Amino acid sequence: MKNFGGFLALLGIAAIVMNYLDRVPRLLMWIYNWGDNVAWGIKIGLVVVGGALYFLGPKEDEVAEEASEPTDVKEE
C-alpha cells in the first residue's frame, strides 16, 4: 500500500505544481470538467489520501517477513 499511496500523493502534488505552469497531467484532465474548485478538492484529496496510505501502510519489511514465515502445521 505504501507504493500506491506514494503514487497518489505524488500525482496530487504534481497536479498542483503543474497547474501553476499551465500544464495538466493527462491522467487528471477529467477533473477540470466540473470546475476549478472541484479540481482543487480532488487534487488535495489525492495528496491527503495518498499520504495517509503511505504513512499508515505496513512497512515493506513486515510484508516480506509475513510471507516468508512458515505456518504452524500439527503433525499427528
Tab-separated table of N, CA and C in Angstrom:
chain	number	residue	atom	x	y	z
A	1	MET	N	0.818	-1.196	0.000
A	1	MET	CA	0.000	0.000	0.000
A	1	MET	C	0.861	1.259	0.000
A	2	LYS	N	2.102	1.124	0.503
A	2	LYS	CA	2.960	2.296	0.533
A	2	LYS	C	3.250	2.801	-0.880
A	3	ASN	N	3.479	1.879	-1.801
A	3	ASN	CA	3.775	2.297	-3.179
A	3	ASN	C	2.587	3.008	-3.813
A	4	PHE	N	1.398	2.449	-3.626
A	4	PHE	CA	0.201	3.058	-4.197
A	4	PHE	C	-0.081	4.412	-3.554
A	5	GLY	N	0.073	4.502	-2.231
A	5	GLY	CA	-0.132	5.770	-1.537
A	5	GLY	C	0.865	6.822	-1.968
A	6	GLY	N	2.105	6.419	-2.127
A	6	GLY	CA	3.121	7.352	-2.601
A	6	GLY	C	2.830	7.844	-4.005
A	7	PHE	N	2.335	6.943	-4.846
A	7	PHE	CA	1.974	7.334	-6.215
A	7	PHE	C	0.833	8.343	-6.214
A	8	LEU	N	-0.200	8.093	-5.395
A	8	LEU	CA	-1.332	9.027	-5.334
A	8	LEU	C	-0.893	10.398	-4.830
A	9	ALA	N	-0.097	10.412	-3.762
A	9	ALA	CA	0.368	11.683	-3.209
A	9	ALA	C	1.235	12.427	-4.219
A	10	LEU	N	2.124	11.712	-4.878
A	10	LEU	CA	2.991	12.339	-5.872
A	10	LEU	C	2.189	12.872	-7.052
A	11	LEU	N	1.174	12.127	-7.462
A	11	LEU	CA	0.309	12.575	-8.556
A	11	LEU	C	-0.442	13.850	-8.175
A	12	GLY	N	-0.944	13.903	-6.946
A	12	GLY	CA	-1.644	15.101	-6.484
A	12	GLY	C	-0.727	16.309	-6.401
A	13	ILE	N	0.470	16.109	-5.870
A	13	ILE	CA	1.434	17.217	-5.770
A	13	ILE	C	1.862	17.679	-7.157
A	14	ALA	N	2.096	16.728	-8.061
A	14	ALA	CA	2.477	17.094	-9.429
A	14	ALA	C	1.362	17.871	-10.115
A	15	ALA	N	0.110	17.479	-9.877
A	15	ALA	CA	-1.011	18.194	-10.493
A	15	ALA	C	-1.117	19.613	-9.960
A	16	ILE	N	-0.854	19.790	-8.666
A	16	ILE	CA	-0.905	21.136	-8.078
A	16	ILE	C	0.197	22.013	-8.658
A	17	VAL	N	1.413	21.477	-8.730
A	17	VAL	CA	2.544	22.247	-9.259
A	17	VAL	C	2.350	22.544	-10.749
A	18	MET	N	1.921	21.530	-11.495
A	18	MET	CA	1.750	21.724	-12.934
A	18	MET	C	0.606	22.670	-13.263
A	19	ASN	N	-0.350	22.823	-12.350
A	19	ASN	CA	-1.438	23.773	-12.558
A	19	ASN	C	-0.891	25.200	-12.639
A	20	TYR	N	0.112	25.495	-11.823
A	20	TYR	CA	0.703	26.825	-11.853
A	20	TYR	C	1.538	27.055	-13.113
A	21	LEU	N	1.962	25.981	-13.762
A	21	LEU	CA	2.728	26.090	-15.000
A	21	LEU	C	1.833	25.976	-16.228
A	22	ASP	N	0.519	26.018	-16.015
A	22	ASP	CA	-0.485	25.882	-17.074
A	22	ASP	C	-0.353	24.568	-17.827
A	23	ARG	N	-0.022	23.526	-17.111
A	23	ARG	CA	0.033	22.172	-17.648
A	23	ARG	C	-0.845	21.290	-16.784
A	24	VAL	N	-1.424	20.269	-17.369
A	24	VAL	CA	-2.277	19.347	-16.635
A	24	VAL	C	-1.858	17.929	-17.014
A	25	PRO	N	-1.634	17.057	-16.031
A	25	PRO	CA	-1.338	15.658	-16.380
A	25	PRO	C	-2.533	15.028	-17.109
A	26	ARG	N	-2.267	14.242	-18.117
A	26	ARG	CA	-3.347	13.635	-18.903
A	26	ARG	C	-4.251	12.767	-18.034
A	27	LEU	N	-3.661	12.147	-17.035
A	27	LEU	CA	-4.430	11.271	-16.164
A	27	LEU	C	-5.491	12.037	-15.377
A	28	LEU	N	-5.257	13.322	-15.141
A	28	LEU	CA	-6.183	14.140	-14.350
A	28	LEU	C	-6.911	15.206	-15.163
A	29	MET	N	-6.913	15.080	-16.462
A	29	MET	CA	-7.572	16.086	-17.302
A	29	MET	C	-9.074	16.151	-17.031
A	30	TRP	N	-9.692	15.033	-16.678
A	30	TRP	CA	-11.137	14.955	-16.486
A	30	TRP	C	-11.627	15.739	-15.273
A	31	ILE	N	-10.762	16.022	-14.299
A	31	ILE	CA	-11.237	16.690	-13.084
A	31	ILE	C	-11.612	18.145	-13.338
A	32	TYR	N	-11.153	18.710	-14.425
A	32	TYR	CA	-11.462	20.105	-14.719
A	32	TYR	C	-12.821	20.271	-15.403
A	33	ASN	N	-13.501	19.163	-15.689
A	33	ASN	CA	-14.841	19.247	-16.277
A	33	ASN	C	-15.850	19.866	-15.317
A	34	TRP	N	-15.611	19.734	-14.020
A	34	TRP	CA	-16.550	20.240	-13.014
A	34	TRP	C	-16.143	21.584	-12.424
A	35	GLY	N	-15.091	22.177	-12.939
A	35	GLY	CA	-14.681	23.491	-12.464
A	35	GLY	C	-13.423	23.437	-11.619
A	36	ASP	N	-12.909	24.628	-11.319
A	36	ASP	CA	-11.645	24.722	-10.591
A	36	ASP	C	-11.763	24.292	-9.132
A	37	ASN	N	-12.870	24.634	-8.473
A	37	ASN	CA	-12.994	24.278	-7.057
A	37	ASN	C	-13.031	22.771	-6.850
A	38	VAL	N	-13.752	22.062	-7.688
A	38	VAL	CA	-13.811	20.603	-7.581
A	38	VAL	C	-12.454	20.000	-7.926
A	39	ALA	N	-11.780	20.561	-8.921
A	39	ALA	CA	-10.458	20.069	-9.299
A	39	ALA	C	-9.478	20.234	-8.141
A	40	TRP	N	-9.527	21.378	-7.461
A	40	TRP	CA	-8.662	21.581	-6.295
A	40	TRP	C	-8.989	20.590	-5.185
A	41	GLY	N	-10.257	20.331	-4.982
A	41	GLY	CA	-10.656	19.363	-3.965
A	41	GLY	C	-10.133	17.965	-4.265
A	42	ILE	N	-10.209	17.575	-5.524
A	42	ILE	CA	-9.715	16.255	-5.915
A	42	ILE	C	-8.198	16.181	-5.761
A	43	LYS	N	-7.489	17.229	-6.156
A	43	LYS	CA	-6.031	17.224	-6.036
A	43	LYS	C	-5.597	17.179	-4.575
A	44	ILE	N	-6.248	17.964	-3.731
A	44	ILE	CA	-5.918	17.945	-2.300
A	44	ILE	C	-6.295	16.598	-1.696
A	45	GLY	N	-7.419	16.034	-2.132
A	45	GLY	CA	-7.815	14.712	-1.662
A	45	GLY	C	-6.801	13.642	-2.053
A	46	LEU	N	-6.254	13.722	-3.245
A	46	LEU	CA	-5.220	12.771	-3.657
A	46	LEU	C	-4.007	12.846	-2.747
A	47	VAL	N	-3.599	14.058	-2.409
A	47	VAL	CA	-2.433	14.222	-1.542
A	47	VAL	C	-2.726	13.678	-0.143
A	48	VAL	N	-3.895	13.981	0.396
A	48	VAL	CA	-4.234	13.546	1.753
A	48	VAL	C	-4.394	12.030	1.825
A	49	VAL	N	-5.173	11.454	0.918
A	49	VAL	CA	-5.398	10.009	0.939
A	49	VAL	C	-4.098	9.263	0.626
A	50	GLY	N	-3.341	9.744	-0.346
A	50	GLY	CA	-2.062	9.111	-0.672
A	50	GLY	C	-1.082	9.177	0.483
A	51	GLY	N	-1.023	10.320	1.155
A	51	GLY	CA	-0.141	10.438	2.316
A	51	GLY	C	-0.572	9.530	3.451
A	52	ALA	N	-1.870	9.410	3.666
A	52	ALA	CA	-2.377	8.526	4.718
A	52	ALA	C	-2.045	7.070	4.411
A	53	LEU	N	-2.238	6.652	3.164
A	53	LEU	CA	-1.897	5.284	2.788
A	53	LEU	C	-0.403	5.028	2.929
A	54	TYR	N	0.386	6.018	2.595
A	54	TYR	CA	1.836	5.860	2.677
A	54	TYR	C	2.297	5.734	4.124
A	55	PHE	N	1.818	6.611	4.978
A	55	PHE	CA	2.306	6.614	6.357
A	55	PHE	C	1.643	5.566	7.245
A	56	LEU	N	0.431	5.160	6.932
A	56	LEU	CA	-0.258	4.177	7.748
A	56	LEU	C	-0.116	2.753	7.218
A	57	GLY	N	0.406	2.599	6.022
A	57	GLY	CA	0.580	1.271	5.444
A	57	GLY	C	1.705	0.518	6.123
A	58	PRO	N	1.691	-0.820	6.009
A	58	PRO	CA	2.758	-1.609	6.634
A	58	PRO	C	4.086	-1.387	5.929
A	59	LYS	N	5.153	-1.544	6.691
A	59	LYS	CA	6.479	-1.408	6.102
A	59	LYS	C	6.735	-2.580	5.175
A	60	GLU	N	7.586	-2.373	4.189
A	60	GLU	CA	7.870	-3.422	3.215
A	60	GLU	C	8.523	-4.625	3.890
A	61	ASP	N	9.337	-4.393	4.930
A	61	ASP	CA	9.995	-5.495	5.632
A	61	ASP	C	8.973	-6.379	6.334
A	62	GLU	N	7.942	-5.770	6.924
A	62	GLU	CA	6.922	-6.546	7.621
A	62	GLU	C	6.149	-7.427	6.656
A	63	VAL	N	5.868	-6.935	5.486
A	63	VAL	CA	5.131	-7.719	4.494
A	63	VAL	C	5.983	-8.891	4.025
A	64	ALA	N	7.285	-8.665	3.816
A	64	ALA	CA	8.174	-9.724	3.359
A	64	ALA	C	8.347	-10.795	4.438
A	65	GLU	N	8.435	-10.398	5.704
A	65	GLU	CA	8.581	-11.361	6.791
A	65	GLU	C	7.344	-12.229	6.932
A	66	GLU	N	6.164	-11.640	6.804
A	66	GLU	CA	4.934	-12.403	6.924
A	66	GLU	C	4.809	-13.423	5.805
A	67	ALA	N	5.281	-13.089	4.631
A	67	ALA	CA	5.182	-14.001	3.503
A	67	ALA	C	6.170	-15.159	3.632
A	68	SER	N	7.319	-14.927	4.285
A	68	SER	CA	8.342	-15.965	4.358
A	68	SER	C	8.213	-16.854	5.592
A	69	GLU	N	7.415	-16.477	6.584
A	69	GLU	CA	7.260	-17.285	7.788
A	69	GLU	C	6.429	-18.526	7.484
A	70	PRO	N	6.926	-19.682	7.921
A	70	PRO	CA	6.123	-20.893	7.705
A	70	PRO	C	4.940	-20.924	8.667
A	71	THR	N	3.903	-21.564	8.239
A	71	THR	CA	2.726	-21.693	9.095
A	71	THR	C	2.896	-22.905	9.992
A	72	ASP	N	2.316	-22.847	11.164
A	72	ASP	CA	2.386	-23.954	12.098
A	72	ASP	C	1.418	-25.042	11.679
A	73	VAL	N	1.946	-26.192	11.341
A	73	VAL	CA	1.123	-27.322	10.940
A	73	VAL	C	1.352	-28.437	11.940
A	74	LYS	N	0.300	-28.915	12.536
A	74	LYS	CA	0.422	-30.002	13.512
A	74	LYS	C	0.479	-31.330	12.781
A	75	GLU	N	1.519	-32.077	13.132
A	75	GLU	CA	1.652	-33.409	12.556
A	75	GLU	C	1.134	-34.422	13.548
A	76	GLU	N	0.304	-35.318	13.109
A	76	GLU	CA	-0.285	-36.309	14.019
A	76	GLU	C	0.369	-37.641	13.855
